[in-house]
């Protein structure tokens, strides 16, 4: 499958078919049972609008003490393993990369969004970040590696997979808004985004 490339970011539209998406959601239900969504707070004390959880050796967390990776959920349990169906996506789109050590799970309700930022809490920027979109569509914004300047956007739909690697590994990105109710994959609506990262 040839990806669409926007500013070096690869977008594989329709990477997962409906059945693969539901299988992945089933697997994620098990993850969330073991490591429930929680409300992250920024180091500045603001509640983020997404709900978060994770799978893998490390989860990315944020609270008053800062942004970092932790081997345990804020409630104390270890993060569950990354589901096999999720690992398969990584191996297909990033065959030369090391295995991911974190699968961050973000849930967006109708009003959630994510401001422009870089993913830079990982030790090795030669390794890509892979993102999987499930459920409602999101307008994903892509800026530049440097702060500021122009940006462009692409709608990410359920089943789309995106890769930020190479020159685009440190590109600024964010989510402007969710088109609530655009997908019937999640029974209560909303969007799940998985981001897979090599942490160490
Ligand atoms: C993120 O940058 O952590 C999330 C991106 C997305 O939700 O598509
Ligand atoms: Mn990010």
mmCIF file of C-alpha atoms and ligand atoms in Angstrom:
data_model
loop_
_atom_site.group_PDB
_atom_site.id
_atom_site.type_symbol
_atom_site.label_atom_id
_atom_site.label_comp_id
_atom_site.label_asym_id
_atom_site.label_seq_id
_atom_site.Cartn_x
_atom_site.Cartn_y
_atom_site.Cartn_z
ATOM 1 C CA UNK A 1 0.000 0.000 0.000
ATOM 2 C CA UNK A 2 1.483 3.382 -0.980
ATOM 3 C CA UNK A 3 0.968 6.029 1.677
ATOM 4 C CA UNK A 4 -0.058 9.607 1.192
ATOM 5 C CA UNK A 5 2.902 11.728 2.334
ATOM 6 C CA UNK A 6 2.327 15.128 3.934
ATOM 7 C CA UNK A 7 5.458 16.972 5.100
ATOM 8 C CA UNK A 8 7.201 13.625 5.470
ATOM 9 C CA UNK A 9 4.365 12.141 7.532
ATOM 10 C CA UNK A 10 3.077 8.949 5.924
ATOM 11 C CA UNK A 11 -0.677 8.343 6.012
ATOM 12 C CA UNK A 12 -1.935 4.880 5.116
ATOM 13 C CA UNK A 13 -5.640 5.489 4.440
ATOM 14 C CA UNK A 14 -7.896 2.518 5.153
ATOM 15 C CA UNK A 15 -5.031 0.356 6.419
ATOM 16 C CA UNK A 16 -7.335 -1.730 8.658
ATOM 17 C CA UNK A 17 -10.634 -3.083 7.315
ATOM 18 C CA UNK A 18 -13.767 -3.099 9.480
ATOM 19 C CA UNK A 19 -13.152 -6.597 10.823
ATOM 20 C CA UNK A 20 -9.550 -5.805 11.793
ATOM 21 C CA UNK A 21 -10.756 -2.626 13.513
ATOM 22 C CA UNK A 22 -13.362 -4.503 15.597
ATOM 23 C CA UNK A 23 -10.839 -7.196 16.519
ATOM 24 C CA UNK A 24 -8.478 -4.481 17.696
ATOM 25 C CA UNK A 25 -11.208 -2.778 19.729
ATOM 26 C CA UNK A 26 -12.029 -6.148 21.374
ATOM 27 C CA UNK A 27 -8.379 -6.582 22.343
ATOM 28 C CA UNK A 28 -8.242 -3.003 23.654
ATOM 29 C CA UNK A 29 -11.286 -3.643 25.849
ATOM 30 C CA UNK A 30 -9.181 -6.198 27.723
ATOM 31 C CA UNK A 31 -6.347 -3.692 28.068
ATOM 32 C CA UNK A 32 -8.678 -1.021 29.457
ATOM 33 C CA UNK A 33 -10.229 -3.480 31.918
ATOM 34 C CA UNK A 34 -6.737 -4.101 33.317
ATOM 35 C CA UNK A 35 -5.512 -0.494 33.039
ATOM 36 C CA UNK A 36 -8.525 1.853 33.049
ATOM 37 C CA UNK A 37 -8.590 5.239 31.341
ATOM 38 C CA UNK A 38 -7.616 8.069 33.666
ATOM 39 C CA UNK A 39 -7.654 11.850 33.425
ATOM 40 C CA UNK A 40 -4.157 13.213 32.724
ATOM 41 C CA UNK A 41 -3.095 16.595 34.078
ATOM 42 C CA UNK A 42 -0.367 18.764 32.512
ATOM 43 C CA UNK A 43 2.680 19.819 34.571
ATOM 44 C CA UNK A 44 1.003 23.256 34.669
ATOM 45 C CA UNK A 45 -2.022 21.712 36.386
ATOM 46 C CA UNK A 46 -4.515 21.747 33.489
ATOM 47 C CA UNK A 47 -6.734 18.747 32.829
ATOM 48 C CA UNK A 48 -6.139 17.313 29.371
ATOM 49 C CA UNK A 49 -9.300 16.764 27.353
ATOM 50 C CA UNK A 50 -8.394 13.191 26.356
ATOM 51 C CA UNK A 51 -8.578 10.165 28.654
ATOM 52 C CA UNK A 52 -5.401 8.085 28.710
ATOM 53 C CA UNK A 53 -4.125 4.599 29.267
ATOM 54 C CA UNK A 54 -1.307 2.524 27.790
ATOM 55 C CA UNK A 55 0.020 -0.935 27.040
ATOM 56 C CA UNK A 56 3.569 -2.247 26.861
ATOM 57 C CA UNK A 57 6.640 -1.963 29.022
ATOM 58 C CA UNK A 58 6.105 1.772 29.524
ATOM 59 C CA UNK A 59 3.205 4.179 29.465
ATOM 60 C CA UNK A 60 3.589 7.867 28.726
ATOM 61 C CA UNK A 61 2.140 9.808 31.641
ATOM 62 C CA UNK A 62 1.759 13.421 32.658
ATOM 63 C CA UNK A 63 0.964 14.962 36.037
ATOM 64 C CA UNK A 64 2.238 17.843 38.178
ATOM 65 C CA UNK A 65 5.673 16.176 38.206
ATOM 66 C CA UNK A 66 6.062 16.392 34.434
ATOM 67 C CA UNK A 67 5.917 14.376 31.208
ATOM 68 C CA UNK A 68 7.615 10.999 31.317
ATOM 69 C CA UNK A 69 7.423 7.270 30.737
ATOM 70 C CA UNK A 70 6.469 5.027 33.648
ATOM 71 C CA UNK A 71 6.402 1.216 33.952
ATOM 72 C CA UNK A 72 3.141 1.445 35.918
ATOM 73 C CA UNK A 73 -0.320 2.963 35.642
ATOM 74 C CA UNK A 74 -0.934 5.881 38.078
ATOM 75 C CA UNK A 75 -3.055 3.429 40.137
ATOM 76 C CA UNK A 76 -0.012 1.155 40.564
ATOM 77 C CA UNK A 77 -0.576 -1.783 38.197
ATOM 78 C CA UNK A 78 1.791 -2.773 35.410
ATOM 79 C CA UNK A 79 0.637 -1.854 31.908
ATOM 80 C CA UNK A 80 -0.846 -4.846 30.029
ATOM 81 C CA UNK A 81 1.032 -6.209 27.007
ATOM 82 C CA UNK A 82 0.532 -4.554 23.610
ATOM 83 C CA UNK A 83 -2.109 -6.595 21.710
ATOM 84 C CA UNK A 84 -0.756 -8.779 18.903
ATOM 85 C CA UNK A 85 -2.992 -7.118 16.267
ATOM 86 C CA UNK A 86 -1.416 -3.766 17.177
ATOM 87 C CA UNK A 87 2.118 -5.208 16.979
ATOM 88 C CA UNK A 88 1.322 -6.521 13.491
ATOM 89 C CA UNK A 89 0.552 -3.008 12.252
ATOM 90 C CA UNK A 90 3.913 -1.778 13.575
ATOM 91 C CA UNK A 91 5.797 -4.647 11.929
ATOM 92 C CA UNK A 92 4.110 -3.966 8.588
ATOM 93 C CA UNK A 93 4.637 -0.201 8.413
ATOM 94 C CA UNK A 94 7.967 -0.031 10.288
ATOM 95 C CA UNK A 95 9.676 -3.348 9.460
ATOM 96 C CA UNK A 96 13.203 -2.097 10.193
ATOM 97 C CA UNK A 97 12.404 -0.503 13.528
ATOM 98 C CA UNK A 98 12.934 -1.948 16.997
ATOM 99 C CA UNK A 99 9.794 -3.260 18.707
ATOM 100 C CA UNK A 100 7.627 -0.612 20.352
ATOM 101 C CA UNK A 101 7.856 -0.360 24.128
ATOM 102 C CA UNK A 102 4.798 1.837 24.593
ATOM 103 C CA UNK A 103 1.341 1.892 23.078
ATOM 104 C CA UNK A 104 -0.248 5.080 24.365
ATOM 105 C CA UNK A 105 -4.050 4.922 24.245
ATOM 106 C CA UNK A 106 -5.921 8.213 23.982
ATOM 107 C CA UNK A 107 -9.710 8.436 24.042
ATOM 108 C CA UNK A 108 -11.317 11.519 22.491
ATOM 109 C CA UNK A 109 -14.934 12.362 23.268
ATOM 110 C CA UNK A 110 -16.902 14.953 21.348
ATOM 111 C CA UNK A 111 -14.993 17.922 22.787
ATOM 112 C CA UNK A 112 -11.508 16.523 23.148
ATOM 113 C CA UNK A 113 -8.565 17.853 21.193
ATOM 114 C CA UNK A 114 -4.797 17.929 21.395
ATOM 115 C CA UNK A 115 -2.657 21.015 20.906
ATOM 116 C CA UNK A 116 0.340 21.086 18.549
ATOM 117 C CA UNK A 117 3.298 19.310 20.141
ATOM 118 C CA UNK A 118 6.296 17.122 19.377
ATOM 119 C CA UNK A 119 6.759 13.552 20.648
ATOM 120 C CA UNK A 120 10.170 13.966 22.261
ATOM 121 C CA UNK A 121 10.231 12.100 25.546
ATOM 122 C CA UNK A 122 11.832 9.061 23.869
ATOM 123 C CA UNK A 123 15.580 8.350 23.884
ATOM 124 C CA UNK A 124 16.078 7.360 20.232
ATOM 125 C CA UNK A 125 14.656 9.649 17.543
ATOM 126 C CA UNK A 126 15.860 7.299 14.792
ATOM 127 C CA UNK A 127 12.854 5.127 15.700
ATOM 128 C CA UNK A 128 9.456 6.092 14.243
ATOM 129 C CA UNK A 129 6.162 6.814 15.970
ATOM 130 C CA UNK A 130 3.190 4.916 14.519
ATOM 131 C CA UNK A 131 -0.387 6.004 15.143
ATOM 132 C CA UNK A 132 -3.612 4.037 14.604
ATOM 133 C CA UNK A 133 -7.013 5.756 14.460
ATOM 134 C CA UNK A 134 -10.209 3.950 15.545
ATOM 135 C CA UNK A 135 -13.749 5.320 15.686
ATOM 136 C CA UNK A 136 -14.788 8.878 14.919
ATOM 137 C CA UNK A 137 -12.795 10.923 12.413
ATOM 138 C CA UNK A 138 -10.328 13.537 13.593
ATOM 139 C CA UNK A 139 -8.795 16.539 11.880
ATOM 140 C CA UNK A 140 -5.081 15.965 12.367
ATOM 141 C CA UNK A 141 -2.826 19.015 12.060
ATOM 142 C CA UNK A 142 0.748 18.851 10.811
ATOM 143 C CA UNK A 143 3.141 21.750 11.344
ATOM 144 C CA UNK A 144 6.920 21.826 11.120
ATOM 145 C CA UNK A 145 9.879 20.414 13.005
ATOM 146 C CA UNK A 146 10.651 23.960 14.155
ATOM 147 C CA UNK A 147 8.047 25.760 16.225
ATOM 148 C CA UNK A 148 5.570 27.961 14.331
ATOM 149 C CA UNK A 149 5.140 28.517 10.619
ATOM 150 C CA UNK A 150 2.425 27.178 8.352
ATOM 151 C CA UNK A 151 0.504 23.973 8.921
ATOM 152 C CA UNK A 152 -1.826 21.707 7.030
ATOM 153 C CA UNK A 153 -4.403 19.168 8.062
ATOM 154 C CA UNK A 154 -5.679 15.766 7.064
ATOM 155 C CA UNK A 155 -8.810 13.955 8.237
ATOM 156 C CA UNK A 156 -7.925 10.658 9.920
ATOM 157 C CA UNK A 157 -10.657 8.065 9.725
ATOM 158 C CA UNK A 158 -11.156 4.762 11.487
ATOM 159 C CA UNK A 159 -8.581 2.269 10.272
ATOM 160 C CA UNK A 160 -6.056 4.861 9.078
ATOM 161 C CA UNK A 161 -2.432 4.423 10.135
ATOM 162 C CA UNK A 162 0.103 7.247 10.261
ATOM 163 C CA UNK A 163 3.889 7.115 10.564
ATOM 164 C CA UNK A 164 6.125 9.937 11.808
ATOM 165 C CA UNK A 165 9.650 8.848 11.059
ATOM 166 C CA UNK A 166 12.892 10.059 9.508
ATOM 167 C CA UNK A 167 12.809 13.818 8.883
ATOM 168 C CA UNK A 168 9.235 13.927 10.188
ATOM 169 C CA UNK A 169 9.967 12.177 13.490
ATOM 170 C CA UNK A 170 9.972 15.438 15.458
ATOM 171 C CA UNK A 171 7.305 17.262 13.470
ATOM 172 C CA UNK A 172 4.711 19.266 15.412
ATOM 173 C CA UNK A 173 1.274 17.650 15.294
ATOM 174 C CA UNK A 174 -2.077 17.814 17.030
ATOM 175 C CA UNK A 175 -5.789 17.125 16.766
ATOM 176 C CA UNK A 176 -8.076 20.101 16.013
ATOM 177 C CA UNK A 177 -11.404 18.412 16.433
ATOM 178 C CA UNK A 178 -13.434 15.239 16.324
ATOM 179 C CA UNK A 179 -16.348 14.636 13.986
ATOM 180 C CA UNK A 180 -18.508 13.053 16.661
ATOM 181 C CA UNK A 181 -20.791 10.259 15.466
ATOM 182 C CA UNK A 182 -18.983 9.811 12.147
ATOM 183 C CA UNK A 183 -18.172 6.164 12.904
ATOM 184 C CA UNK A 184 -20.186 3.350 14.488
ATOM 185 C CA UNK A 185 -17.123 1.345 15.565
ATOM 186 C CA UNK A 186 -17.221 2.393 19.242
ATOM 187 C CA UNK A 187 -20.633 1.870 20.782
ATOM 188 C CA UNK A 188 -20.601 5.146 22.719
ATOM 189 C CA UNK A 189 -18.920 7.080 19.919
ATOM 190 C CA UNK A 190 -15.672 9.002 20.129
ATOM 191 C CA UNK A 191 -12.212 8.160 18.931
ATOM 192 C CA UNK A 192 -9.390 5.975 20.153
ATOM 193 C CA UNK A 193 -5.895 6.807 19.001
ATOM 194 C CA UNK A 194 -3.002 4.460 19.616
ATOM 195 C CA UNK A 195 0.544 5.774 19.385
ATOM 196 C CA UNK A 196 3.322 3.249 19.373
ATOM 197 C CA UNK A 197 6.768 4.358 20.430
ATOM 198 C CA UNK A 198 10.205 2.934 21.129
ATOM 199 C CA UNK A 199 11.024 4.541 24.475
ATOM 200 C CA UNK A 200 14.605 3.605 25.411
HETATM 201 C C1 LIG B 1 -0.816 12.225 19.889
HETATM 202 O O1 LIG B 1 -0.103 12.986 19.260
HETATM 203 O O2 LIG B 1 -0.485 11.775 20.998
HETATM 204 C C2 LIG B 1 -2.168 11.824 19.387
HETATM 205 C C3 LIG B 1 -2.342 11.976 17.930
HETATM 206 C C4 LIG B 1 -3.709 11.574 17.489
HETATM 207 O O3 LIG B 1 -4.623 11.501 18.325
HETATM 208 O O4 LIG B 1 -3.926 11.314 16.300
HETATM 209 MN MN1 LIG B 2 1.982 13.180 19.748
#
